PDB file of C-alpha atoms in Angstrom:
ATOM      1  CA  UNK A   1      68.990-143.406-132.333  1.00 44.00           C
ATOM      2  CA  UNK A   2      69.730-144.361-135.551  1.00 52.00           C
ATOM      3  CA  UNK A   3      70.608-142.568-138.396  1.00 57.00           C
ATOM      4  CA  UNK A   4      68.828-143.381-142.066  1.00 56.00           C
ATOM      5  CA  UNK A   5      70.906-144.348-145.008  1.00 56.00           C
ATOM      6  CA  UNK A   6      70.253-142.556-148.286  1.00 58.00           C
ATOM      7  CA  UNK A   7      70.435-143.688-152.228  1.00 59.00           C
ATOM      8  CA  UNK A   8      70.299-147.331-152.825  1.00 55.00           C
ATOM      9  CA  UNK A   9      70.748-147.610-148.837  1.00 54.00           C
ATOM     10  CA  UNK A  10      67.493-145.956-148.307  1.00 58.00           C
ATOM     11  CA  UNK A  11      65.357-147.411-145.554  1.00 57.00           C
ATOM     12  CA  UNK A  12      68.396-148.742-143.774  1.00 56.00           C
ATOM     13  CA  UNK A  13      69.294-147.536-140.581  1.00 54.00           C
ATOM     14  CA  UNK A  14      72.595-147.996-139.427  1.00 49.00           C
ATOM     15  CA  UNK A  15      71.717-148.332-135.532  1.00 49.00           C
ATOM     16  CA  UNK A  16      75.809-147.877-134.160  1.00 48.00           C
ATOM     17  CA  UNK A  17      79.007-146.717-135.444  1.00 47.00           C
ATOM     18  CA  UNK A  18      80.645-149.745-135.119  1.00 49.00           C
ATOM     19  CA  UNK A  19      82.288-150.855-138.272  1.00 51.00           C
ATOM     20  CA  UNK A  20      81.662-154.651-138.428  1.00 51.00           C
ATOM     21  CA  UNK A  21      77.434-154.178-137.565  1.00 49.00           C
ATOM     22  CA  UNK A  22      77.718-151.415-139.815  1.00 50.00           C
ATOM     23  CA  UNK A  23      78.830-153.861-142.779  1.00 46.00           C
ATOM     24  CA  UNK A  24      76.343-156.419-142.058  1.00 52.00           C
ATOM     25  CA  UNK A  25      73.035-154.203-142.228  1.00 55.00           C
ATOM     26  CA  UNK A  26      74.645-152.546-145.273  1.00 56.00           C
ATOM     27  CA  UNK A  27      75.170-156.266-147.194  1.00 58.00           C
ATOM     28  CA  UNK A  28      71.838-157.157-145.630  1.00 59.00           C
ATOM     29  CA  UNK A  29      70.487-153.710-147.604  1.00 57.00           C
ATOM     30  CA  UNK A  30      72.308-154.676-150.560  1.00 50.00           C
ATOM     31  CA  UNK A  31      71.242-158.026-150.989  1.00 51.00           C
ATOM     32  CA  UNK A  32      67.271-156.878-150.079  1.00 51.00           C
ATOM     33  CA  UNK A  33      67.665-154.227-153.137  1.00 51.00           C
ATOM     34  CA  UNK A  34      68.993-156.585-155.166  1.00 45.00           C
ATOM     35  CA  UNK A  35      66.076-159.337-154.772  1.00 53.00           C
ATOM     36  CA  UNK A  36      63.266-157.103-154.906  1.00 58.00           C
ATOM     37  CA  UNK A  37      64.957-154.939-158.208  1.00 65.00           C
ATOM     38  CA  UNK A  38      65.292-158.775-159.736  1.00 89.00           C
ATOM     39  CA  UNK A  39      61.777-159.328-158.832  1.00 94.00           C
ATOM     40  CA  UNK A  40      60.224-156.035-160.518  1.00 94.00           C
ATOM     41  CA  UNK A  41      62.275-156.866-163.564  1.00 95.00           C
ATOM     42  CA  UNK A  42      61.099-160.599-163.860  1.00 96.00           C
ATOM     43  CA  UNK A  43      57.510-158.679-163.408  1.00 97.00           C
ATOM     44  CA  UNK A  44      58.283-156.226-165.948  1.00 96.00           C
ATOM     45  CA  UNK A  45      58.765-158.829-167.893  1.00 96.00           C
ATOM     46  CA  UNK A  46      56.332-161.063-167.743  1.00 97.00           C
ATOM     47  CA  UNK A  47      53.695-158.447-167.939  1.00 97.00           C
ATOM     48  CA  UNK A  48      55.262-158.034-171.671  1.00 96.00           C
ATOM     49  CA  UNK A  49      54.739-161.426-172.399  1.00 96.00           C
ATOM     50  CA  UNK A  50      51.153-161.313-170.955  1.00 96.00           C
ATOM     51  CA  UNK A  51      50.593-159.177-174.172  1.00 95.00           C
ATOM     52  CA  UNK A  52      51.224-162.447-176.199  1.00 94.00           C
ATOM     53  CA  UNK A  53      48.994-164.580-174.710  1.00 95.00           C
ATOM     54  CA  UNK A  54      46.112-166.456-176.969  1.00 94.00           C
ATOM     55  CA  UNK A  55      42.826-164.760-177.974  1.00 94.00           C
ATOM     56  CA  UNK A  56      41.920-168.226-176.569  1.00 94.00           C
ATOM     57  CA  UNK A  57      42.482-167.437-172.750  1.00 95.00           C
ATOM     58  CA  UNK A  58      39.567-167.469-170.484  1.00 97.00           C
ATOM     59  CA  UNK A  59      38.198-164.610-169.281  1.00 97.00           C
ATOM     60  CA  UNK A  60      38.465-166.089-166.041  1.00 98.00           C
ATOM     61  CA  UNK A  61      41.877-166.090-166.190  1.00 98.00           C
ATOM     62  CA  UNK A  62      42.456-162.587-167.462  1.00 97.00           C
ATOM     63  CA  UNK A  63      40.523-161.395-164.854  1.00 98.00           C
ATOM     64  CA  UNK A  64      42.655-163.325-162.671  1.00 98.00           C
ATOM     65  CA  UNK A  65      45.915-161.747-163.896  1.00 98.00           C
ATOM     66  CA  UNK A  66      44.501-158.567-164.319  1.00 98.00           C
ATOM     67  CA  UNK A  67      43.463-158.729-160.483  1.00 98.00           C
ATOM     68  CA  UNK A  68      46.807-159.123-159.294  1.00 98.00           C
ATOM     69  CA  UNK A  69      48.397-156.776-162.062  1.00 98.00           C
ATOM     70  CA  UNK A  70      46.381-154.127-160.573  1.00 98.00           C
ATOM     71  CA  UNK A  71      47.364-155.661-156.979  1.00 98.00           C
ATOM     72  CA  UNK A  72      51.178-155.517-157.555  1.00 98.00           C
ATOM     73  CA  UNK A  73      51.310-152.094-159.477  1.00 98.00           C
ATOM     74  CA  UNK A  74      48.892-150.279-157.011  1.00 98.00           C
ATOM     75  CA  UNK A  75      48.218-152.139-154.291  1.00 98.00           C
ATOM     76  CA  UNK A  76      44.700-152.157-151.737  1.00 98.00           C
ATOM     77  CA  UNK A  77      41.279-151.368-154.840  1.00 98.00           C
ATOM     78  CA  UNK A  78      41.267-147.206-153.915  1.00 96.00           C
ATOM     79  CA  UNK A  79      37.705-146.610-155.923  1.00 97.00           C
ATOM     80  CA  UNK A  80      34.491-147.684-155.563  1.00 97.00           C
ATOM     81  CA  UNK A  81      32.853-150.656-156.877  1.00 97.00           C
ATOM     82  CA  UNK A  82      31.430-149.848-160.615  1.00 97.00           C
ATOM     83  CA  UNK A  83      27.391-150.268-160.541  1.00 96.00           C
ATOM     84  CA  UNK A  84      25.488-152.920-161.788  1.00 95.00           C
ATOM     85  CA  UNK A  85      24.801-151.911-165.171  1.00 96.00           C
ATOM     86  CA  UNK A  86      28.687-151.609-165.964  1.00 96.00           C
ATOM     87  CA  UNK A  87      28.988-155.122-165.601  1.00 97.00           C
ATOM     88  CA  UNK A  88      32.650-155.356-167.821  1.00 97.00           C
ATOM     89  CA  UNK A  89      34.223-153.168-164.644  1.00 97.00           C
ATOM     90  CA  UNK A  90      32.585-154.536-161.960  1.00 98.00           C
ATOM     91  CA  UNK A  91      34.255-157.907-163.405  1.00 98.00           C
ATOM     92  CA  UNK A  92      37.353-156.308-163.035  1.00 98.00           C
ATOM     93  CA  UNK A  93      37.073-154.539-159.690  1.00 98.00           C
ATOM     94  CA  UNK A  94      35.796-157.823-158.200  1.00 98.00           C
ATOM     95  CA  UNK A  95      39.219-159.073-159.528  1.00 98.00           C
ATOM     96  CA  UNK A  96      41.307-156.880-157.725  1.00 98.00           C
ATOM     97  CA  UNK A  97      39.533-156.785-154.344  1.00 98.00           C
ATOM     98  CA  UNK A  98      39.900-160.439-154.415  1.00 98.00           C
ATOM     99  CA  UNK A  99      43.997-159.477-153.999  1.00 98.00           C
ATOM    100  CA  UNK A 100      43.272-156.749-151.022  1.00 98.00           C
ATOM    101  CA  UNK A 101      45.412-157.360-148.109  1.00 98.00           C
ATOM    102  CA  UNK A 102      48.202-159.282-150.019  1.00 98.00           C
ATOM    103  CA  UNK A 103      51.439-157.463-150.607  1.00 98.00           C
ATOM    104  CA  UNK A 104      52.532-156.001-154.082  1.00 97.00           C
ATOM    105  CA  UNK A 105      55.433-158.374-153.799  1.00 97.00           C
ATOM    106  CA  UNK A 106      53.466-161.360-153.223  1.00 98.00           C
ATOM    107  CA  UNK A 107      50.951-159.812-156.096  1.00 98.00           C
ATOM    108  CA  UNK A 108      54.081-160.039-158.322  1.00 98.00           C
ATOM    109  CA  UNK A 109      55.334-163.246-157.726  1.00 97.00           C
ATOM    110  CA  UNK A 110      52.196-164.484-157.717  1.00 98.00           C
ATOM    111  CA  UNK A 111      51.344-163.009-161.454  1.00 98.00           C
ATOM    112  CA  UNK A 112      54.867-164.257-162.422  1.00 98.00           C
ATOM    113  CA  UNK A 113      53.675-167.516-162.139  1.00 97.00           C
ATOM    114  CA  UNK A 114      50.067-167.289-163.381  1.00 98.00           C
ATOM    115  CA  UNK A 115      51.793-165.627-166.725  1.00 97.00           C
ATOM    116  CA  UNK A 116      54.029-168.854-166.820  1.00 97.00           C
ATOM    117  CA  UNK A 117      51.017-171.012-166.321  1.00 97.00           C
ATOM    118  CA  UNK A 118      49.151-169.991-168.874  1.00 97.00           C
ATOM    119  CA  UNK A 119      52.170-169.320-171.737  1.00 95.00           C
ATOM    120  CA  UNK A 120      52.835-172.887-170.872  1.00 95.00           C
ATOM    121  CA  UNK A 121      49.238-174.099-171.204  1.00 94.00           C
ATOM    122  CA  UNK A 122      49.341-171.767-174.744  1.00 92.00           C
ATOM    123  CA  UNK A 123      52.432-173.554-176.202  1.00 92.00           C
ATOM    124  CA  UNK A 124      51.659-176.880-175.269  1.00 91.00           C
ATOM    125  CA  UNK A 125      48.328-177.198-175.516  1.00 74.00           C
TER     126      UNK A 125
END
């Protein structure tokens, strides 16, 4: 049985003793903590610049990004869906249960590159 690693390790299981297997599922750790911190910092980011996007973006589009904002910081909708007359949040909900069943990773990533999309669109357009 294997024995679980702790600290930046944690998750890994180290599933022998034996040094040289030992060393490769602790760089293979390593180098998964190290993608996924770079990717919450790039989304960190980019939910910052979000913030400076143009009055002039669609509301389409914000509820796109807000769909998979919602996605990648909470993951599966968890509430009901707002009723009819609260039409502003129902918008919104719809939004985010248009994400359910993708990962928060892939929800990341793919708001990363909606963000760049539309700052793009913004500055040359």
């Amino acid at each position: 049985m294997g024995r679980m690693m702790k600290g930046p390790f944690a998750g890994c299981v180290v599933v022998t003793n034996r040094i040289g297997l030992f060393l490769r599922i602790k760089n293979l750790c390593v180098k998964i903590c190290v993608e996924k911190m770079g990717l919450n910092e790039d989304f960190e980011d980019h939910a910052a610049k979000a913030r400076t996007l143009p009055d002039t973006t669609t509301n389409e589009n914000l509820l796109i990004i807000y769909g998979l904002y919602k996605q990648a910081t909470i993951g599966d909708v968890n509430t009901s869906r707002p009723g009819i007359f609260n039409q502003r949040d129902r918008a919104k909900w719809d939004a985010w249960k248009a994400n359910e069943g993708k990962s928060q990773d892939d929800a990341k990533s793919d708001y990363i590159t909606k963000i760049k999309q539309l700052l793009e669109e913004a500055a040359s357009g």
